[in-house]
Coordinates of C-alpha atoms and ligand atoms in Angstrom, one line a residue:
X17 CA 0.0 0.0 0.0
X18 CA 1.6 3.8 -1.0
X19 CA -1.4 5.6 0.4
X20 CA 0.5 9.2 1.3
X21 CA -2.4 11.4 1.1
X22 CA -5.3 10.9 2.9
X23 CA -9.0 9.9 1.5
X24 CA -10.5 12.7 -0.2
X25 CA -14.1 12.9 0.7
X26 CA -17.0 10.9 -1.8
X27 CA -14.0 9.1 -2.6
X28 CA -14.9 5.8 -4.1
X29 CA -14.9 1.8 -3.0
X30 CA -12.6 0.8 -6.1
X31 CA -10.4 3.7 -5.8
X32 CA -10.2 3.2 -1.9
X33 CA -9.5 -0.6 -2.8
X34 CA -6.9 0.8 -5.8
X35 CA -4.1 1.8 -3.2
X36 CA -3.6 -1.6 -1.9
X37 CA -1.2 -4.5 -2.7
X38 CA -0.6 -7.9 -1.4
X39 CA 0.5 -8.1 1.7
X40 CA 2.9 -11.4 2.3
X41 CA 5.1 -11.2 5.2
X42 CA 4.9 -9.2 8.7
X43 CA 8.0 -7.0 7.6
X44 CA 5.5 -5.9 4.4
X45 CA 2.4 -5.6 6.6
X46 CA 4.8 -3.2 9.0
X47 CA 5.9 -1.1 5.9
X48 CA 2.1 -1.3 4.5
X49 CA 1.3 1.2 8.0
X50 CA 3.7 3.7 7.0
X51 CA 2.9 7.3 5.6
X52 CA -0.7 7.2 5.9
X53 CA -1.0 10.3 6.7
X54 CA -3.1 9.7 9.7
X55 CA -4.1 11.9 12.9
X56 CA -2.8 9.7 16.0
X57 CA -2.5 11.7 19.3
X58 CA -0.4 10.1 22.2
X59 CA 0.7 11.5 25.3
X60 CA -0.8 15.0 24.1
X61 CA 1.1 15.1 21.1
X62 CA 0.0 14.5 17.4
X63 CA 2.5 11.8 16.5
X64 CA 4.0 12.0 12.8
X65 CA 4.9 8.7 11.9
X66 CA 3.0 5.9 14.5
X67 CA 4.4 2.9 13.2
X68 CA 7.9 4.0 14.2
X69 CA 6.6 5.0 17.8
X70 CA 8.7 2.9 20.3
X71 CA 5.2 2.9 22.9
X72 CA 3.0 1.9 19.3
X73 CA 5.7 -0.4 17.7
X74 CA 5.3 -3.6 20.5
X75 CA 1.5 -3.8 19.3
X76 CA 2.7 -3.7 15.6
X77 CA 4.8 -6.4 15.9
X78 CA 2.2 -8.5 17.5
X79 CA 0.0 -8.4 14.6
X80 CA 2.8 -8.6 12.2
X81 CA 3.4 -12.0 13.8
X82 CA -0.1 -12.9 12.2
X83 CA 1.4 -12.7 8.7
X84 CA 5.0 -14.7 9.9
X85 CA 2.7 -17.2 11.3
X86 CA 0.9 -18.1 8.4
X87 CA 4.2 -18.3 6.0
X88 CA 5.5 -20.6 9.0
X89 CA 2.7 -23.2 9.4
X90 CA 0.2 -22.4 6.9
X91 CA -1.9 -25.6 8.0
X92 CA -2.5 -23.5 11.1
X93 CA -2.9 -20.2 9.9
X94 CA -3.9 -19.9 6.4
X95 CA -7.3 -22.1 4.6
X96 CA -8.9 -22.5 1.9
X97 CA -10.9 -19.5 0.4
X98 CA -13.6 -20.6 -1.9
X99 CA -14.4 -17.0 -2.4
X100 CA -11.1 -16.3 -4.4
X101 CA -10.1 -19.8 -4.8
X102 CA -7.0 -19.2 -3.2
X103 CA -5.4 -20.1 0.5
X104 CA -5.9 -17.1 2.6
X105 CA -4.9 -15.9 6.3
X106 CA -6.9 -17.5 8.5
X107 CA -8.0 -14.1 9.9
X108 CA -9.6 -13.4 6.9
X109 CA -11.0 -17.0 6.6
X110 CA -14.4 -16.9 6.3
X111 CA -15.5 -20.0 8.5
X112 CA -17.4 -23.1 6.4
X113 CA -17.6 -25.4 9.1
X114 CA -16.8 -26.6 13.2
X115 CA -13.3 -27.5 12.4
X116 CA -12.5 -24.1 10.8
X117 CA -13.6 -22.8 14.3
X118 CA -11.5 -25.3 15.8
X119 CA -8.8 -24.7 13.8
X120 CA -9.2 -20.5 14.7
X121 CA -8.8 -21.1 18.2
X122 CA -5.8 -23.3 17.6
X123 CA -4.0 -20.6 16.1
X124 CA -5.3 -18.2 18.5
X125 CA -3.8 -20.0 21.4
X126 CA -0.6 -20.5 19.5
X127 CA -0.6 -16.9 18.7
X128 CA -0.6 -16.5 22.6
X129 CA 2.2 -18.3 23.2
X130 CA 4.4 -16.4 20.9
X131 CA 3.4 -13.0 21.2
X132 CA 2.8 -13.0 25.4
X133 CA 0.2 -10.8 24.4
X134 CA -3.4 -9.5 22.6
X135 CA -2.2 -10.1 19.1
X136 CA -5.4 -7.7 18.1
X137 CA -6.7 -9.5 14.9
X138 CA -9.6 -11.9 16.2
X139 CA -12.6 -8.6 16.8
X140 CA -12.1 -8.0 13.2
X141 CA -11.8 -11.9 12.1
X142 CA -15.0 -12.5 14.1
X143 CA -16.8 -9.4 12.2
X144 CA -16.1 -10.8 8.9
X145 CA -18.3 -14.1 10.5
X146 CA -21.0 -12.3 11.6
X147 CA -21.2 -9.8 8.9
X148 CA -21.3 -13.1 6.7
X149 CA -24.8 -14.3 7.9
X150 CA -26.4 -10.9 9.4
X151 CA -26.1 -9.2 5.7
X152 CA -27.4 -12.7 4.3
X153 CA -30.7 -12.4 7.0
X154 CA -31.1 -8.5 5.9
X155 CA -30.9 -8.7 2.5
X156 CA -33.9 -12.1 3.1
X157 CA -35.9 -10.0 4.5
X158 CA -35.6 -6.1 2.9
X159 CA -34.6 -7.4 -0.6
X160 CA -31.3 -5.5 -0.3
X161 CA -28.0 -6.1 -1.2
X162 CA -25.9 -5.6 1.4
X163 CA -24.5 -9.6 1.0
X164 CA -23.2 -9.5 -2.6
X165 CA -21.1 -6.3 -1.5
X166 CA -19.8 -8.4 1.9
X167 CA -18.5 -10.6 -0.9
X168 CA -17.3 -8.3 -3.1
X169 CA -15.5 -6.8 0.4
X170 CA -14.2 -9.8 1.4
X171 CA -12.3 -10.5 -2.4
X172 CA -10.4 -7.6 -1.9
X173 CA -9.7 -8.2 1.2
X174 CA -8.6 -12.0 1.1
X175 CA -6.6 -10.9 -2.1
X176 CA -4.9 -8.2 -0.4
X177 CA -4.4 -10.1 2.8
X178 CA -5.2 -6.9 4.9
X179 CA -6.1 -6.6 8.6
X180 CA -10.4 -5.7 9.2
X181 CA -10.1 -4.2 12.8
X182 CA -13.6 -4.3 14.3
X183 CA -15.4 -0.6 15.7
X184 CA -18.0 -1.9 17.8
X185 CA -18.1 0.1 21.1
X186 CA -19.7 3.8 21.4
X187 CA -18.9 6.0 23.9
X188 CA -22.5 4.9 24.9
X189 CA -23.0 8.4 27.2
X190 CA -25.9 8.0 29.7
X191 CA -26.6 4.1 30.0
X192 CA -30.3 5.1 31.1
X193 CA -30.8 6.0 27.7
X194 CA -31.2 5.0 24.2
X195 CA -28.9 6.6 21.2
X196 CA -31.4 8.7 20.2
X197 CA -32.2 9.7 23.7
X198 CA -28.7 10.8 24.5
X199 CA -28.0 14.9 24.7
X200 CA -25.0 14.5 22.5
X201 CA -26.0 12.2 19.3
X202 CA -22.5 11.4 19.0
X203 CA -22.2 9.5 21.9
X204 CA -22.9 6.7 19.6
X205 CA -21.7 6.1 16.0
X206 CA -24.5 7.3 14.1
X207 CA -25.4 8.6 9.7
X208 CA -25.8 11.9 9.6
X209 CA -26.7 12.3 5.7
X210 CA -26.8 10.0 2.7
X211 CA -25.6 11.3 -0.9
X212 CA -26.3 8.9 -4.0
X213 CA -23.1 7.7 -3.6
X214 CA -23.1 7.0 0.0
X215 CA -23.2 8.1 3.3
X216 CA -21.5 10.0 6.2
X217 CA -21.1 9.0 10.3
X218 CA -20.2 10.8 13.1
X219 CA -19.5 9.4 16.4
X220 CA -16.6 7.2 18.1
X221 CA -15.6 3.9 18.6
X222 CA -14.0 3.5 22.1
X223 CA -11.4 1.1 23.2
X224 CA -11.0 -0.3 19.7
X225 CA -8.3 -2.9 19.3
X226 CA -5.4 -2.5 17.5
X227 CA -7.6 0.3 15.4
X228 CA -4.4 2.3 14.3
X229 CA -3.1 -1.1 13.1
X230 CA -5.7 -2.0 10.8
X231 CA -6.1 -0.9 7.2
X232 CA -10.0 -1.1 6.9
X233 CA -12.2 -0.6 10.3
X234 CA -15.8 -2.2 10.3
X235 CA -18.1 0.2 12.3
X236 CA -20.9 -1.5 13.6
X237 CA -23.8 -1.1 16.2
X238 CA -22.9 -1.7 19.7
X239 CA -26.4 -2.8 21.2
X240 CA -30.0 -3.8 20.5
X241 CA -31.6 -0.6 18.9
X242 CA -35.3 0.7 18.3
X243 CA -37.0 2.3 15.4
X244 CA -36.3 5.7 17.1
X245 CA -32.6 4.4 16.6
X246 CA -32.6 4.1 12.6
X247 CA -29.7 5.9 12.0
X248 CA -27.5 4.6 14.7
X249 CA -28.3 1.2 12.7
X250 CA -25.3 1.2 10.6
X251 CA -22.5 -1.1 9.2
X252 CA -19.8 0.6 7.1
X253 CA -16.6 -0.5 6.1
X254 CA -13.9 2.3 6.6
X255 CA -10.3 2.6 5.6
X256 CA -8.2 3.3 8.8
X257 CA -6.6 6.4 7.0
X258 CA -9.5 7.8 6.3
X259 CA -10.4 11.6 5.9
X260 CA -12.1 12.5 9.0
X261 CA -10.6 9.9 11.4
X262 CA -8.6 10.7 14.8
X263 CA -6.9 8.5 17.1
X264 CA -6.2 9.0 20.7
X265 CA -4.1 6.5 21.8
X266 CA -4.7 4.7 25.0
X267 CA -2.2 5.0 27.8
X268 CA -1.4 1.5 29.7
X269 CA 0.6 0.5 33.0
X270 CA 4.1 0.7 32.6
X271 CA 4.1 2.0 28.6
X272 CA 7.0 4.7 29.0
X273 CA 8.9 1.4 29.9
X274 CA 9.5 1.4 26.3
X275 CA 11.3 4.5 25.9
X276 CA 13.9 3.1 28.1
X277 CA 17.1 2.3 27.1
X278 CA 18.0 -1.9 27.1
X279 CA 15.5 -4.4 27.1
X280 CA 15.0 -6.0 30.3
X281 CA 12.7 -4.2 31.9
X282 CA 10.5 -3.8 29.6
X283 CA 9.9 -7.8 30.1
X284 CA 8.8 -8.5 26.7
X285 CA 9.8 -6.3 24.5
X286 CA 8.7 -7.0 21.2
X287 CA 5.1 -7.2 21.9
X288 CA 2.3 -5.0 23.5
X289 CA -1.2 -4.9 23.0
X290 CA -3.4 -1.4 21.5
X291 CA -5.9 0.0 22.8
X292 CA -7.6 3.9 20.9
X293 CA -10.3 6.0 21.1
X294 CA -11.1 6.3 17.2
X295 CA -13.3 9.4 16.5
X296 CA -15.0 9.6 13.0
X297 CA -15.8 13.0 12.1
X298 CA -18.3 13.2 9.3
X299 CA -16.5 9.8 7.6
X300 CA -18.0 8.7 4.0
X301 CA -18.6 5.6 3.7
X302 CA -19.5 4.4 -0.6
X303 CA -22.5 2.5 -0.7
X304 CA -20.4 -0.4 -2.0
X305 CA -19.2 -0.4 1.6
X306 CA -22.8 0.1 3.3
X307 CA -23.8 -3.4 4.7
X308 CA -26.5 -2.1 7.2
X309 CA -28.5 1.2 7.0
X310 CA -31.3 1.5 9.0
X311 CA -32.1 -1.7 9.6
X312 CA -32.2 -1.6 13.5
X313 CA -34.3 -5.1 14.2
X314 CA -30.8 -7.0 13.9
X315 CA -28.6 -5.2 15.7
X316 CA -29.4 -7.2 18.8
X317 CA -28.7 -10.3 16.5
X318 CA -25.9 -9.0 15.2
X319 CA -24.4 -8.2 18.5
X320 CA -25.6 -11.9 19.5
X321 CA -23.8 -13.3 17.2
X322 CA -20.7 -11.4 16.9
X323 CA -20.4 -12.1 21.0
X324 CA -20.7 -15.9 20.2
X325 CA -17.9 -16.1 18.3
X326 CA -16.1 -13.2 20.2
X327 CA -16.3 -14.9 24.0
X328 CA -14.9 -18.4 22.5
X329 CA -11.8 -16.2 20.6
X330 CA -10.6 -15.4 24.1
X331 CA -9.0 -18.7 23.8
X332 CA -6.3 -16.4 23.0
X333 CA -5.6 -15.6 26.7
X334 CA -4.9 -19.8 26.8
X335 CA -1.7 -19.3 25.5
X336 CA -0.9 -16.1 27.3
X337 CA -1.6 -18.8 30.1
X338 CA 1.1 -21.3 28.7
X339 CA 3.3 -19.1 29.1
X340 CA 2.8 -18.0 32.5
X341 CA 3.0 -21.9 33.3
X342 CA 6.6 -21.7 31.4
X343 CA 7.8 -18.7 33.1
X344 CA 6.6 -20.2 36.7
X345 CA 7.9 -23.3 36.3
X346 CA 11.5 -21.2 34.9
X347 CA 11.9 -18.9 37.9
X348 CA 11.1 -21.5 40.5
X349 CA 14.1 -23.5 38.6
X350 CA 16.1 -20.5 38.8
X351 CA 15.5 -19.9 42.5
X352 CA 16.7 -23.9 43.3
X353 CA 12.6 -24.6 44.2
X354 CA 11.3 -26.8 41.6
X355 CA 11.6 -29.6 42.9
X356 CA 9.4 -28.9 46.3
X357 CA 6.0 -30.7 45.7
X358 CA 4.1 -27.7 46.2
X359 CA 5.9 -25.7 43.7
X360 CA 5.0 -28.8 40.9
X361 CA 1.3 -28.6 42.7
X362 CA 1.1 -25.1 41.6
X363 CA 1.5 -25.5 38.8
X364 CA -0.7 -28.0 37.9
X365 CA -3.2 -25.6 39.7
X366 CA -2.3 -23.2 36.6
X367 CA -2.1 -25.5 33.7
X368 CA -5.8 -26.7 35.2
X369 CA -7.2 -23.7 35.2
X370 CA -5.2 -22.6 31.5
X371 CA -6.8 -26.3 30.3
X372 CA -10.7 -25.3 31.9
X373 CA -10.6 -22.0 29.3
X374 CA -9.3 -24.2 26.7
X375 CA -11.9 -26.8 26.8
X376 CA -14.8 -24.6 27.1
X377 CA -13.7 -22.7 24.1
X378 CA -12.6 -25.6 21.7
X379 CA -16.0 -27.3 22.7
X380 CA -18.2 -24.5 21.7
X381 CA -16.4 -24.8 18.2
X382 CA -16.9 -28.3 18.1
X383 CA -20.1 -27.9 18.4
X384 CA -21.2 -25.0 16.2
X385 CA -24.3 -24.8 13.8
X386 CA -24.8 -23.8 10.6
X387 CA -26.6 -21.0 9.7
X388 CA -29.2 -19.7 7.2
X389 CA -25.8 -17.8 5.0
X390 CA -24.1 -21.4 5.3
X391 CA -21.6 -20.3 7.5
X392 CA -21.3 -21.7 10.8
X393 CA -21.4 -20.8 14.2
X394 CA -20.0 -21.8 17.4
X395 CA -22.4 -22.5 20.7
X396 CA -23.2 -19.6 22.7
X397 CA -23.2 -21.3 25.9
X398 CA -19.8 -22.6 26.0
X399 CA -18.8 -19.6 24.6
X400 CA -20.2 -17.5 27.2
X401 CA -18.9 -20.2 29.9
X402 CA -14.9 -20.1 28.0
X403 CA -14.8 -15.9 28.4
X404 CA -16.1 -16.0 31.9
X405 CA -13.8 -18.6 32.5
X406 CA -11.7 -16.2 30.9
X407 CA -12.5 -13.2 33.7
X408 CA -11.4 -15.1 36.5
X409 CA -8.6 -17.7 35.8
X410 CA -6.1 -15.6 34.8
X411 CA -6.4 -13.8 37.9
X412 CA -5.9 -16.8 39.4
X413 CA -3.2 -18.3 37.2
X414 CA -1.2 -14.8 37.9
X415 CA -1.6 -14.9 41.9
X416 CA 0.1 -18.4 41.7
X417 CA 3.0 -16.8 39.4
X418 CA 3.7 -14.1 41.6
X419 CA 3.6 -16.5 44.5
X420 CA 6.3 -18.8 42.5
X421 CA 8.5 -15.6 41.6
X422 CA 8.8 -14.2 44.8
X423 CA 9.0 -11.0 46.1
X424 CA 12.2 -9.9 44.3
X425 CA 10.0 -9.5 41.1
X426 CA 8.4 -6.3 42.5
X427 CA 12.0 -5.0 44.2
X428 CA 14.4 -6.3 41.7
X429 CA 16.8 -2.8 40.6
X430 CA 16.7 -1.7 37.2
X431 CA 18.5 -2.8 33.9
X432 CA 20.7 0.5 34.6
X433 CA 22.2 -0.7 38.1
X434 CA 23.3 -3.7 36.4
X435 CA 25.0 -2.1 34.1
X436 CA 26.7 0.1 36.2
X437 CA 29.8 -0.1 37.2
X438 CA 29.3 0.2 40.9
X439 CA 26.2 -1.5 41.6
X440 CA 26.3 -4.0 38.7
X441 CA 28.9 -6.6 40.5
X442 CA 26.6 -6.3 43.5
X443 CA 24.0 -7.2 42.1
X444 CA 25.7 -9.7 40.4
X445 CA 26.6 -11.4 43.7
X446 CA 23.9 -11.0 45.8
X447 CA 21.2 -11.6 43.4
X448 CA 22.6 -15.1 42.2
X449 CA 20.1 -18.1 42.4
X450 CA 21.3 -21.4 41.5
X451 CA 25.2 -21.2 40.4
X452 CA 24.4 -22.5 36.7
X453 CA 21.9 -19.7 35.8
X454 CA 23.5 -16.5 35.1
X455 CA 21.6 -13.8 37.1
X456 CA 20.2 -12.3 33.7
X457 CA 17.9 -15.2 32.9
X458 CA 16.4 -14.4 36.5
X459 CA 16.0 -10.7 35.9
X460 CA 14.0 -11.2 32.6
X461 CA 12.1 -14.0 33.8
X462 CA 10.8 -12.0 36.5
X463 CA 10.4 -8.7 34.1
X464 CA 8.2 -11.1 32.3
X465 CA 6.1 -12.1 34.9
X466 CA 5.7 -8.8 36.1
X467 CA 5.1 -7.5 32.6
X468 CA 2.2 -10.1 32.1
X469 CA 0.7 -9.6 36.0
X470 CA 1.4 -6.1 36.6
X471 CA 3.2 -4.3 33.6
X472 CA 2.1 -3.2 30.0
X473 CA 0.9 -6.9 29.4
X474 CA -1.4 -7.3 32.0
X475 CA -3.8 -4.8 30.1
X476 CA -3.7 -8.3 28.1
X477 CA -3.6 -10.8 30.4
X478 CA -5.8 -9.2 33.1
X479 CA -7.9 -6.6 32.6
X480 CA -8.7 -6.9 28.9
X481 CA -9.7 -10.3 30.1
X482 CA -12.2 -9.0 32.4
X483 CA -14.0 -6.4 29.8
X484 CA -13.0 -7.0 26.4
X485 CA -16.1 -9.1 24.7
X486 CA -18.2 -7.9 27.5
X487 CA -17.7 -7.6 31.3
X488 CA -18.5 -10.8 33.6
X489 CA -22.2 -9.5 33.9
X490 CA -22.6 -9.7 29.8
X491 CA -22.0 -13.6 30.0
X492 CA -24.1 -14.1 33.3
X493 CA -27.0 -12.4 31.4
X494 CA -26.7 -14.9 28.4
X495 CA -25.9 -17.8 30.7
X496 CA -29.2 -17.0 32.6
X497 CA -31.2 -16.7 29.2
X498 CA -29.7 -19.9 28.0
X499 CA -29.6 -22.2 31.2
X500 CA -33.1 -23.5 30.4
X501 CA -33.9 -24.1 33.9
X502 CA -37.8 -25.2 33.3
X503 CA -36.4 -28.3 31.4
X504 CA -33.9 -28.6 34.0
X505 CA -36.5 -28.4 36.7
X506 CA -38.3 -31.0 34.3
X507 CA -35.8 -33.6 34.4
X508 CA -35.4 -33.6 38.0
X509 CA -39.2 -33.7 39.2
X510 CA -39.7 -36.8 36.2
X511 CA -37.2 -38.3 38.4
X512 CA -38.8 -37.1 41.9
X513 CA -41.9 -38.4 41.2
X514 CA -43.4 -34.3 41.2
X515 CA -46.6 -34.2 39.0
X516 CA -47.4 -30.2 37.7
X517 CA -50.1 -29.2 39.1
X518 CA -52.5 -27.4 36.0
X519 CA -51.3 -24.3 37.1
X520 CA -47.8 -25.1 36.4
X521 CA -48.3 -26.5 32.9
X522 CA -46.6 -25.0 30.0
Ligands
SF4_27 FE1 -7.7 -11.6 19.9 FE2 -7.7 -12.1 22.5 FE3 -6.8 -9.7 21.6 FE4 -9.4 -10.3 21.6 S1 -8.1 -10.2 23.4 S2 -8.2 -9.5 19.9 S3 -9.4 -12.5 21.2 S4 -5.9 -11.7 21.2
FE28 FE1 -10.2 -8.0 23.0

């Protein structure tokens, strides 16, 4: 891609497809970011060139790994795309059947493991699914056709191997009230006209994903809306350099970490996660790139679905969890202590927890249904049971890391008294664990597990757990609607011998 100038308004879908080439490797996709011409503000500053940002790079990196991945072990990361006929990323796969969801959260979980992080690709992978069926189901019902341009979308995109970050989240302003209730209308992403050759939003997306990262952003309705609500029913498909698009880049724990000299301390230093407040200021969209407008009766469906497949990609945090295991089981070797049977009990406390998230998510693949557009989809409850899972374990599995790396993790001196003359040889001595392990390998194992518990990662491991997808009560709320608890009730007074009264009959 050699997009230098930005998107001139009414600009078209072919010549907004026009700028783009091929993508094949991480190194191109890291190149493809460059000179966009984009309005990115960080630490109060407008930032010229993002991708070259030492705070912004870590995140890059993590979704170039998507790209290395697939050129590594294409089985795992690339399929079959009967659309173009061609094998295509796997986050652009679009998915035909339960093992394609299986196969997704393999990857996923791998992708954990070597990025230590939220690799940022799965929101918009899991918008390409939904968007799949839901323009199918409109276009069934209104006679539109919003499906044959999802298609047409999705060629481009599969050709051009980009990266669909998913805008999903408004601002959402007073939660008493409905969009068109609110005393700002912007508080949620909303058209505010139509031309013949498209339309125009105005709103924000908030914590979007890796949203600088992406090269097309799919805005999308956030909640169930009314007819009041027309407007704010709206799927577009944006490019991320749009004109009219601006970026404030979320701070995280321990982020100016990065602007330090060395590498230790930063605990993993290739990878981060991203996190933006994307605002879209009177944004045209083509109608080629329209897949929802005004249609408000499926946004809850929409959201439905898209939190189906959503709460069972948080597999991802699985592999975060392998490598807390690893990095447990490495410090306690380091320290002299893995031998002592509660150390090895420990961590079979972690890996059973890590294995609980895994099993609810790969099972909800295994058993997913197909639906109306031919697509499939995974099952809600075991999706809903893997990302509440998913809210608490990791807590858990971190507790039991800091427990295993002692206290020295959160008192341990910087990179820079190593390195100095003085205080380095102290250090040196007093800091030693077992005599074969040079003191370094315990200094970055424990920069790692404070990275992942406390630091920059733990917006990944931790917290994003708990929100991203939906907070805990999200999942309660669909657990409760799909527990079923009058068959349930059913099944135990068969077996009590309890007749229903008349009164109690369905
Ligand atoms: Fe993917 Fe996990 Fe990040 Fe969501 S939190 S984008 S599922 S890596
Ligand atoms: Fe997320």
């Amino acid at each position: 891609m050699n997009a230098i100038v930005k998107h001139p308004k009414e600009e078209s879908a072919e010549r907004r497809w026009s700028r783009f080439k091929p993508i094949r490797s991480g190194a191109e996709y890291i190149e493809s970011l460059r000179g966009r011409g984009t309005t990115l503000y960080l630490f109060g500053e407008q930032i010229e060139e993002p991708a070259d940002h030492p705070i912004i790079r870590p995140s890059i990196n993590a979704l170039a790994m998507t790209y290395d991945l697939a050129n590594e072990d294409p089985e795992l990361a690339t399929a079959h795309s009967d659309l173009i006929d061609a094998r295509v990323n796997r986050f652009l796969h679009i998915v035909g059947s339960p093992q394609d969801l299986v196969m997704k959260n393999r990857m996923q979980r791998r992708m954990g493991q070597l990025t230590g992080t939220c690799f940022q690709r799965c929101a918009g992978l899991d918008t390409i699914s939904v968007l799949h069926s839901i323009t199918y189901d409109i276009d069934q019902k209104h006679g539109t056709s919003y499906h044959q341009r999802y298609l047409e979308f999705m060629k481009h995109a599969q050709a051009n191997n980009i990266i669909v970050g998913a805008g999903m989240t408004d601002p959402k302003g007073d939660r008493s009230k409905r969009p068109s209730e609110q005393a700002d209308p912007d508080l949620f992403l909303h058209i505010t006209r139509r031309t013949e050759t498209g339309i125009y939003v105005k709103g924000a997306k908030a914590h979007m994903t890796g949203g600088w990262n992406s090269h097309w952003i799919a805005v999308m309705p956030t909640m169930n809306l009314g007819p009041n609500d027309k407007d704010y029913a709206v799927v577009g498909l944006v490019p991320a350099d749009a004109e009219g698009i601006t970026y404030i880049y979320g701070r995280q724990s321990c982020d100016t970490r990065a602007m330090e000299a060395g590498d230790i301390d930063k605990g993993n230093a290739r990878f981060g996660g991203q996190e933006a407040l994307v605002v879209f200021d009177e944004v045209f969209i083509p109608n080629e790139h329209v897949l929802m407008d005004g249609e408000y009766e499926f946004a809850q469906e929409m959201v439905a679905r898209f939190t189906s497949y959503h709460r069972a990609s948080y597999v991802c945090k699985t592999g975060l969890g392998d490598v807390m295991v690893g990095a447990a089981a490495a410090i306690a070797e380091y320290n002299g202590a893995d031998q002592a049977s509660h150390v090895k009990d420990k961590l079979v406390e972690m890996t059973h927890l890590n294995e609980t998230i895994y099993s609810s998510a790969i099972a909800s693949s295994h058993e997913a249904k197909p639906l109306p557009s031919g697509i499939y989809m995974n099952d809600g409850m075991l999706a809903n049971v893997c990302k509440h899972n998913v809210t608490r374990f990791p807590y858990e599995i971190s507790r039991l890391a800091q427990d295993l790396a002692g206290g020295l993790m959160v008192t341990l001196p910087s990179e820079a008294d190593f390195k100095n003359d003085v205080t380095g040889p102290i250090l040196e001595k007093y800091l030693k664990g077992r005599n074969n392990i040079p003191v370094e390998h315990r200094q970055r194992m424990l920069r790692l597990i404070e990275n992942m518990t406390l630091g920059r990662n733990a917006v990944g491991y931790l917290t994003e757990s708990m929100h991203g997808a939906g907070s805990p009560q999200a999942q309660r709320i669909q657990i409760l609607r799909q527990m079923e608890v009058e068959r349930k009730k059913g099944y135990a007074e068969n077996l009590a011998g309890v007749e229903r009264g008349e009164d109690r009959k369905d």
